Structure formats: structure tokens, C-alpha cells
Short mmCIF file of N, CA and C in Angstrom, two decimals:
data_model
loop_
_atom_site.label_atom_id
_atom_site.label_comp_id
_atom_site.label_asym_id
_atom_site.label_seq_id
_atom_site.Cartn_x
_atom_site.Cartn_y
_atom_site.Cartn_z
N UNK V 3 -85.82 28.94 -118.79
CA UNK V 3 -84.98 28.18 -117.90
C UNK V 3 -84.58 29.03 -116.71
N UNK V 4 -84.28 30.23 -116.98
CA UNK V 4 -83.87 31.14 -115.93
C UNK V 4 -84.98 31.30 -114.89
N UNK V 5 -86.21 31.41 -115.40
CA UNK V 5 -87.34 31.57 -114.51
C UNK V 5 -87.53 30.33 -113.65
N UNK V 6 -87.33 29.15 -114.18
CA UNK V 6 -87.47 27.90 -113.44
C UNK V 6 -86.44 27.82 -112.33
N UNK V 7 -85.23 28.18 -112.63
CA UNK V 7 -84.20 28.17 -111.59
C UNK V 7 -84.53 29.17 -110.47
N UNK V 8 -85.03 30.31 -110.89
CA UNK V 8 -85.37 31.31 -109.91
C UNK V 8 -86.50 30.81 -108.99
N UNK V 9 -87.55 30.23 -109.55
CA UNK V 9 -88.66 29.69 -108.74
C UNK V 9 -88.19 28.55 -107.84
N UNK V 10 -87.30 27.73 -108.36
CA UNK V 10 -86.77 26.62 -107.56
C UNK V 10 -85.95 27.17 -106.40
N UNK V 11 -85.15 28.18 -106.66
CA UNK V 11 -84.34 28.80 -105.60
C UNK V 11 -85.21 29.43 -104.52
N UNK V 12 -86.27 30.11 -104.95
CA UNK V 12 -87.18 30.74 -104.01
C UNK V 12 -87.89 29.65 -103.20
N UNK V 13 -88.31 28.59 -103.86
CA UNK V 13 -89.01 27.50 -103.17
C UNK V 13 -88.08 26.82 -102.17
N UNK V 14 -86.83 26.56 -102.56
CA UNK V 14 -85.88 25.93 -101.64
C UNK V 14 -85.57 26.84 -100.45
N UNK V 15 -85.45 28.12 -100.69
CA UNK V 15 -85.18 29.08 -99.62
C UNK V 15 -86.36 29.12 -98.66
N UNK V 16 -87.55 29.14 -99.20
CA UNK V 16 -88.75 29.15 -98.37
C UNK V 16 -88.84 27.90 -97.52
N UNK V 17 -88.58 26.73 -98.13
CA UNK V 17 -88.63 25.47 -97.40
C UNK V 17 -87.55 25.46 -96.32
N UNK V 18 -86.38 25.97 -96.65
CA UNK V 18 -85.30 25.99 -95.67
C UNK V 18 -85.64 26.91 -94.50
N UNK V 19 -86.22 28.07 -94.80
CA UNK V 19 -86.60 28.99 -93.74
C UNK V 19 -87.70 28.39 -92.86
N UNK V 20 -88.68 27.77 -93.51
CA UNK V 20 -89.77 27.16 -92.73
C UNK V 20 -89.26 26.00 -91.89
N UNK V 21 -88.40 25.18 -92.47
CA UNK V 21 -87.86 24.04 -91.73
C UNK V 21 -86.97 24.52 -90.59
N UNK V 22 -86.17 25.53 -90.87
CA UNK V 22 -85.28 26.07 -89.84
C UNK V 22 -86.08 26.72 -88.72
N UNK V 23 -87.15 27.43 -89.06
CA UNK V 23 -87.99 28.08 -88.04
C UNK V 23 -88.67 27.06 -87.16
N UNK V 24 -89.16 25.97 -87.74
CA UNK V 24 -89.84 24.97 -86.93
C UNK V 24 -88.84 24.18 -86.10
N UNK V 25 -87.63 23.99 -86.65
CA UNK V 25 -86.61 23.28 -85.89
C UNK V 25 -86.22 24.09 -84.66
N UNK V 26 -86.13 25.39 -84.83
CA UNK V 26 -85.79 26.24 -83.70
C UNK V 26 -86.92 26.19 -82.67
N UNK V 27 -88.15 26.23 -83.15
CA UNK V 27 -89.27 26.20 -82.23
C UNK V 27 -89.32 24.87 -81.48
N UNK V 28 -88.96 23.80 -82.12
CA UNK V 28 -89.01 22.50 -81.48
C UNK V 28 -87.83 22.32 -80.52
N UNK V 29 -86.72 22.99 -80.83
CA UNK V 29 -85.54 22.82 -80.00
C UNK V 29 -85.55 23.76 -78.78
N UNK V 30 -86.52 24.67 -78.72
CA UNK V 30 -86.57 25.59 -77.58
C UNK V 30 -86.85 24.82 -76.30
N UNK V 31 -86.11 25.10 -75.23
CA UNK V 31 -86.31 24.35 -73.99
C UNK V 31 -87.65 24.71 -73.33
N UNK V 32 -88.20 23.74 -72.69
CA UNK V 32 -89.43 23.95 -71.94
C UNK V 32 -89.06 24.51 -70.56
N UNK V 33 -89.74 25.53 -70.12
CA UNK V 33 -89.48 26.12 -68.81
C UNK V 33 -90.40 25.43 -67.81
N UNK V 34 -89.80 24.82 -66.80
CA UNK V 34 -90.57 24.13 -65.78
C UNK V 34 -90.35 24.85 -64.46
N UNK V 35 -91.45 25.29 -63.84
CA UNK V 35 -91.36 25.97 -62.54
C UNK V 35 -91.48 24.91 -61.44
N UNK V 36 -90.42 24.78 -60.65
CA UNK V 36 -90.44 23.80 -59.58
C UNK V 36 -90.56 24.44 -58.21
N UNK V 37 -90.43 25.76 -58.14
CA UNK V 37 -90.52 26.40 -56.84
C UNK V 37 -91.98 26.58 -56.45
N UNK V 38 -92.21 26.72 -55.16
CA UNK V 38 -93.57 26.92 -54.66
C UNK V 38 -94.05 28.30 -55.09
N UNK V 39 -95.35 28.45 -55.30
CA UNK V 39 -95.86 29.76 -55.70
C UNK V 39 -95.64 30.79 -54.59
N UNK V 40 -95.40 32.02 -54.98
CA UNK V 40 -95.18 33.10 -54.02
C UNK V 40 -96.54 33.63 -53.59
N UNK V 41 -96.76 33.65 -52.30
CA UNK V 41 -98.03 34.13 -51.77
C UNK V 41 -97.75 35.44 -51.04
N UNK V 42 -98.44 36.49 -51.44
CA UNK V 42 -98.26 37.79 -50.79
C UNK V 42 -99.01 37.78 -49.46
N UNK V 43 -98.32 38.23 -48.42
CA UNK V 43 -98.97 38.31 -47.12
C UNK V 43 -99.24 39.76 -46.78
N UNK V 44 -100.32 39.99 -46.14
CA UNK V 44 -100.68 41.35 -45.74
C UNK V 44 -99.77 41.79 -44.60
N UNK V 45 -99.35 43.07 -44.59
CA UNK V 45 -98.52 43.54 -43.49
C UNK V 45 -99.30 43.51 -42.19
N UNK V 46 -98.57 43.31 -41.11
CA UNK V 46 -99.23 43.25 -39.80
C UNK V 46 -99.89 44.59 -39.51
N UNK V 47 -101.04 44.54 -38.90
CA UNK V 47 -101.76 45.77 -38.57
C UNK V 47 -100.98 46.53 -37.50
N UNK V 48 -100.99 47.83 -37.62
CA UNK V 48 -100.29 48.68 -36.65
C UNK V 48 -101.06 48.69 -35.34
N UNK V 49 -100.33 48.63 -34.23
CA UNK V 49 -100.95 48.68 -32.91
C UNK V 49 -100.26 49.72 -32.05
N UNK V 50 -101.03 50.33 -31.18
CA UNK V 50 -100.51 51.33 -30.26
C UNK V 50 -100.98 51.01 -28.85
N UNK V 51 -100.10 51.21 -27.87
CA UNK V 51 -100.48 51.11 -26.47
C UNK V 51 -100.42 52.51 -25.88
N UNK V 52 -101.10 52.72 -24.76
CA UNK V 52 -101.08 54.04 -24.12
C UNK V 52 -101.29 53.88 -22.63
N UNK V 53 -100.52 54.65 -21.84
CA UNK V 53 -100.67 54.64 -20.39
C UNK V 53 -100.39 56.06 -19.90
N UNK V 54 -101.27 56.57 -19.07
CA UNK V 54 -101.11 57.91 -18.51
C UNK V 54 -100.26 57.83 -17.25
N UNK V 55 -99.45 58.85 -17.01
CA UNK V 55 -98.60 58.88 -15.81
C UNK V 55 -99.42 59.19 -14.56
N UNK V 56 -100.62 59.72 -14.73
CA UNK V 56 -101.51 60.00 -13.60
C UNK V 56 -102.95 59.76 -14.03
N UNK V 57 -103.78 59.31 -13.10
CA UNK V 57 -105.19 59.10 -13.41
C UNK V 57 -106.05 60.27 -12.96
N UNK V 58 -105.51 61.10 -12.06
CA UNK V 58 -106.20 62.30 -11.59
C UNK V 58 -105.21 63.45 -11.57
N UNK V 59 -105.62 64.58 -12.16
CA UNK V 59 -104.76 65.77 -12.21
C UNK V 59 -105.61 67.01 -11.95
N UNK V 60 -104.95 68.12 -11.60
CA UNK V 60 -105.63 69.41 -11.49
C UNK V 60 -105.77 69.99 -12.90
N UNK V 61 -106.67 70.94 -13.06
CA UNK V 61 -106.84 71.58 -14.37
C UNK V 61 -105.52 72.20 -14.81
N UNK V 62 -105.15 71.95 -16.01
CA UNK V 62 -103.94 72.45 -16.68
C UNK V 62 -102.65 71.92 -16.06
N UNK V 63 -102.73 70.89 -15.23
CA UNK V 63 -101.53 70.25 -14.70
C UNK V 63 -100.98 69.29 -15.76
N UNK V 64 -99.67 69.34 -15.93
CA UNK V 64 -99.05 68.51 -16.95
C UNK V 64 -98.89 67.06 -16.49
N UNK V 65 -99.16 66.12 -17.40
CA UNK V 65 -98.89 64.70 -17.18
C UNK V 65 -98.45 64.12 -18.51
N UNK V 66 -98.06 62.88 -18.51
CA UNK V 66 -97.56 62.25 -19.74
C UNK V 66 -98.40 61.04 -20.12
N UNK V 67 -98.50 60.84 -21.41
CA UNK V 67 -99.05 59.60 -21.95
C UNK V 67 -97.92 58.96 -22.75
N UNK V 68 -97.60 57.74 -22.42
CA UNK V 68 -96.52 57.05 -23.11
C UNK V 68 -96.99 55.68 -23.53
N UNK V 69 -96.25 55.10 -24.46
CA UNK V 69 -96.61 53.77 -24.93
C UNK V 69 -95.66 53.29 -26.01
N UNK V 70 -96.07 52.22 -26.68
CA UNK V 70 -95.26 51.60 -27.72
C UNK V 70 -96.11 51.45 -28.98
N UNK V 71 -95.48 51.70 -30.12
CA UNK V 71 -96.14 51.54 -31.41
C UNK V 71 -95.47 50.38 -32.15
N UNK V 72 -96.26 49.44 -32.62
CA UNK V 72 -95.75 48.32 -33.42
C UNK V 72 -96.36 48.41 -34.81
N UNK V 73 -95.52 48.19 -35.81
CA UNK V 73 -96.00 48.26 -37.18
C UNK V 73 -96.12 49.68 -37.70
N UNK V 74 -95.52 50.63 -36.97
CA UNK V 74 -95.53 52.04 -37.38
C UNK V 74 -94.09 52.48 -37.53
N UNK V 75 -93.79 53.16 -38.61
CA UNK V 75 -92.43 53.59 -38.91
C UNK V 75 -91.90 54.60 -37.88
N UNK V 76 -90.65 54.43 -37.48
CA UNK V 76 -90.01 55.37 -36.56
C UNK V 76 -90.03 56.77 -37.17
N UNK V 77 -90.27 57.77 -36.34
CA UNK V 77 -90.34 59.15 -36.82
C UNK V 77 -91.77 59.60 -37.09
N UNK V 78 -92.70 58.65 -37.21
CA UNK V 78 -94.10 58.99 -37.42
C UNK V 78 -94.62 59.69 -36.17
N UNK V 79 -95.39 60.75 -36.36
CA UNK V 79 -95.92 61.48 -35.20
C UNK V 79 -97.22 60.84 -34.73
N UNK V 80 -97.31 60.67 -33.42
CA UNK V 80 -98.55 60.21 -32.80
C UNK V 80 -99.23 61.43 -32.18
N UNK V 81 -100.55 61.41 -32.18
CA UNK V 81 -101.33 62.55 -31.71
C UNK V 81 -102.29 62.11 -30.61
N UNK V 82 -102.50 62.97 -29.62
CA UNK V 82 -103.47 62.71 -28.57
C UNK V 82 -104.84 63.13 -29.09
N UNK V 83 -105.83 62.24 -28.90
CA UNK V 83 -107.21 62.57 -29.25
C UNK V 83 -108.06 62.50 -27.99
N UNK V 84 -109.02 63.42 -27.89
CA UNK V 84 -109.91 63.50 -26.74
C UNK V 84 -111.34 63.32 -27.22
N UNK V 85 -112.12 62.53 -26.49
CA UNK V 85 -113.52 62.34 -26.87
C UNK V 85 -114.31 63.53 -26.35
N UNK V 86 -114.94 64.26 -27.28
CA UNK V 86 -115.76 65.41 -26.94
C UNK V 86 -117.14 65.14 -27.52
N UNK V 87 -118.07 64.78 -26.64
CA UNK V 87 -119.40 64.37 -27.10
C UNK V 87 -119.28 62.99 -27.75
N UNK V 88 -119.65 62.91 -29.01
CA UNK V 88 -119.56 61.63 -29.73
C UNK V 88 -118.36 61.60 -30.68
N UNK V 89 -117.59 62.69 -30.75
CA UNK V 89 -116.48 62.79 -31.69
C UNK V 89 -115.13 62.72 -30.99
N UNK V 90 -114.13 62.20 -31.71
CA UNK V 90 -112.74 62.23 -31.26
C UNK V 90 -112.09 63.45 -31.89
N UNK V 91 -111.56 64.33 -31.04
CA UNK V 91 -110.94 65.56 -31.49
C UNK V 91 -109.44 65.48 -31.22
N UNK V 92 -108.63 65.80 -32.24
CA UNK V 92 -107.17 65.79 -32.08
C UNK V 92 -106.74 67.02 -31.30
N UNK V 93 -105.95 66.81 -30.27
CA UNK V 93 -105.38 67.90 -29.48
C UNK V 93 -104.03 68.29 -30.07
N UNK V 94 -103.52 69.48 -29.74
CA UNK V 94 -102.23 69.89 -30.29
C UNK V 94 -101.04 69.26 -29.55
N UNK V 95 -101.19 68.05 -29.11
CA UNK V 95 -100.12 67.33 -28.41
C UNK V 95 -99.65 66.19 -29.30
N UNK V 96 -98.41 66.28 -29.76
CA UNK V 96 -97.84 65.27 -30.65
C UNK V 96 -96.43 64.92 -30.20
N UNK V 97 -95.99 63.74 -30.64
CA UNK V 97 -94.60 63.33 -30.40
C UNK V 97 -94.22 62.30 -31.46
N UNK V 98 -92.95 62.27 -31.85
CA UNK V 98 -92.52 61.26 -32.82
C UNK V 98 -92.26 59.91 -32.15
N UNK V 99 -92.41 58.85 -32.91
CA UNK V 99 -92.08 57.51 -32.44
C UNK V 99 -90.57 57.35 -32.56
N UNK V 100 -89.92 56.88 -31.49
CA UNK V 100 -88.46 56.72 -31.54
C UNK V 100 -88.07 55.43 -32.25
N UNK V 101 -86.78 55.18 -32.38
CA UNK V 101 -86.27 54.03 -33.13
C UNK V 101 -86.70 52.69 -32.53
N UNK V 102 -86.96 52.68 -31.23
CA UNK V 102 -87.38 51.43 -30.56
C UNK V 102 -88.90 51.27 -30.55
N UNK V 103 -89.63 52.23 -31.13
CA UNK V 103 -91.08 52.14 -31.20
C UNK V 103 -91.81 52.83 -30.06
N UNK V 104 -91.08 53.48 -29.17
CA UNK V 104 -91.71 54.14 -28.03
C UNK V 104 -92.04 55.59 -28.30
N UNK V 105 -92.92 56.14 -27.47
CA UNK V 105 -93.25 57.56 -27.54
C UNK V 105 -93.67 58.04 -26.15
N UNK V 106 -93.59 59.34 -25.93
CA UNK V 106 -94.02 59.96 -24.69
C UNK V 106 -94.48 61.38 -25.02
N UNK V 107 -95.72 61.70 -24.61
CA UNK V 107 -96.31 62.99 -24.95
C UNK V 107 -96.71 63.73 -23.68
N UNK V 108 -96.35 65.02 -23.58
CA UNK V 108 -96.79 65.86 -22.47
C UNK V 108 -98.19 66.38 -22.79
N UNK V 109 -99.07 66.29 -21.80
CA UNK V 109 -100.47 66.68 -22.01
C UNK V 109 -100.93 67.56 -20.86
N UNK V 110 -101.76 68.57 -21.18
CA UNK V 110 -102.43 69.40 -20.19
C UNK V 110 -103.90 69.46 -20.60
N UNK V 111 -104.78 69.22 -19.62
CA UNK V 111 -106.22 69.25 -19.89
C UNK V 111 -106.90 70.30 -19.03
N UNK V 112 -107.93 70.94 -19.57
CA UNK V 112 -108.67 71.95 -18.82
C UNK V 112 -110.13 71.58 -18.62
N UNK V 113 -110.63 70.58 -19.32
CA UNK V 113 -112.02 70.17 -19.18
C UNK V 113 -112.15 69.30 -17.94
N UNK V 114 -112.91 69.80 -16.95
CA UNK V 114 -113.03 69.08 -15.68
C UNK V 114 -113.94 67.86 -15.85
N UNK V 115 -113.63 66.84 -15.04
CA UNK V 115 -114.39 65.60 -15.10
C UNK V 115 -113.52 64.50 -15.68
N UNK V 116 -114.16 63.40 -16.07
CA UNK V 116 -113.43 62.27 -16.64
C UNK V 116 -113.21 62.54 -18.13
N UNK V 117 -111.96 62.55 -18.55
CA UNK V 117 -111.58 62.76 -19.95
C UNK V 117 -111.15 61.42 -20.54
N UNK V 118 -111.71 61.09 -21.70
CA UNK V 118 -111.31 59.89 -22.42
C UNK V 118 -110.31 60.30 -23.48
N UNK V 119 -109.14 59.69 -23.44
CA UNK V 119 -108.06 60.02 -24.37
C UNK V 119 -107.60 58.76 -25.09
N UNK V 120 -107.07 58.95 -26.27
CA UNK V 120 -106.44 57.86 -27.01
C UNK V 120 -105.33 58.45 -27.86
N UNK V 121 -104.46 57.58 -28.37
CA UNK V 121 -103.35 57.99 -29.22
C UNK V 121 -103.65 57.50 -30.63
N UNK V 122 -103.38 58.35 -31.61
CA UNK V 122 -103.63 57.99 -33.01
C UNK V 122 -102.38 58.20 -33.84
N UNK V 123 -102.14 57.26 -34.76
CA UNK V 123 -101.06 57.37 -35.75
C UNK V 123 -101.62 56.79 -37.04
N UNK V 124 -102.00 57.65 -37.96
CA UNK V 124 -102.64 57.18 -39.19
C UNK V 124 -104.00 56.59 -38.84
N UNK V 125 -104.23 55.35 -39.27
CA UNK V 125 -105.51 54.70 -38.98
C UNK V 125 -105.45 53.87 -37.69
N UNK V 126 -104.27 53.77 -37.09
CA UNK V 126 -104.11 52.99 -35.85
C UNK V 126 -104.44 53.88 -34.65
N UNK V 127 -105.19 53.31 -33.71
CA UNK V 127 -105.51 54.03 -32.48
C UNK V 127 -105.28 53.11 -31.28
N UNK V 128 -104.95 53.72 -30.16
CA UNK V 128 -104.71 52.96 -28.93
C UNK V 128 -106.03 52.74 -28.20
N UNK V 129 -105.99 51.87 -27.19
CA UNK V 129 -107.16 51.77 -26.31
C UNK V 129 -107.35 53.09 -25.56
N UNK V 130 -108.56 53.30 -25.04
CA UNK V 130 -108.90 54.54 -24.33
C UNK V 130 -108.23 54.58 -22.96
N UNK V 131 -107.71 55.76 -22.62
CA UNK V 131 -107.11 56.03 -21.31
C UNK V 131 -107.99 57.10 -20.67
N UNK V 132 -108.38 56.88 -19.42
CA UNK V 132 -109.22 57.85 -18.72
C UNK V 132 -108.40 58.62 -17.70
N UNK V 133 -108.55 59.95 -17.73
CA UNK V 133 -107.86 60.83 -16.79
C UNK V 133 -108.91 61.79 -16.24
N UNK V 134 -109.00 61.87 -14.92
CA UNK V 134 -109.95 62.76 -14.27
C UNK V 134 -109.28 64.08 -13.97
N UNK V 135 -109.94 65.18 -14.37
CA UNK V 135 -109.42 66.54 -14.11
C UNK V 135 -110.30 67.15 -13.04
N UNK V 136 -109.64 67.66 -11.94
CA UNK V 136 -110.38 68.29 -10.82
C UNK V 136 -110.35 69.77 -10.92
#
């Protein structure tokens, strides 16, 4: 008799647990998403402008290249690059971008003739600026 009561108790406990577990599962609220899906947008590409203060200079005469950087963090250094043959070579002329996105770099060139220059910041580069050195 004792064994029968024990089996009955175990069976009732099992049924209660199973019924309670399924009741909980059935009573769980359904989550319905009503908001529009979030679409990740790519950040705007960085752009640089450049303008030389003079188009013709004497050898080693100082001039400035200035412009505006968009999509580039303030404080990032921009570098002057010069086309030498088929390669762009970075010159030791750099300046940080200010809080408004502007920059101004002092440049001196010694290679006579038409020099092609551009400004680089990371992978962003400006259009070519030509300066003739006499």
C-alpha cells in the first residue's frame, strides 16, 4: 500500500509539473515588433578641398595650401603630397584640421617647373593643385 501511494504521489507531482510547465508556456506573451527595421547607413565619404595661395612661386618661396575637410575628425593631420614621376610622395608639410573643418599648410618647393600637389588625410585625397616653381 505504501508503494502505491508513493507511485501515485510521484505521478500526480509529475502531472502537476507538466501541466504547470505547459500552462506557463501557453501564458507567455507573444512579442510583436511593430517598429520599422533598423537599416545601417554607411558613413559619408570624407572629402577634402585644396587651394594654393599662389600659382607661381620662386624656388623655396613659402606659400600656403588651405581648404576644408568634411567627414574627417577635427585634430586629424592632413599631409601635402607631391607627384614625382608616377608616384605620390608625402612631403614633410602637415597641419591639423581645426574644429570647423579647415586647415592651412605652409609649403616650400624646390623642384622647378609645374608641381602637382594634393592633400591627403587617411584614404581621402583632395583634387590636384598645380603650382609652378621658377
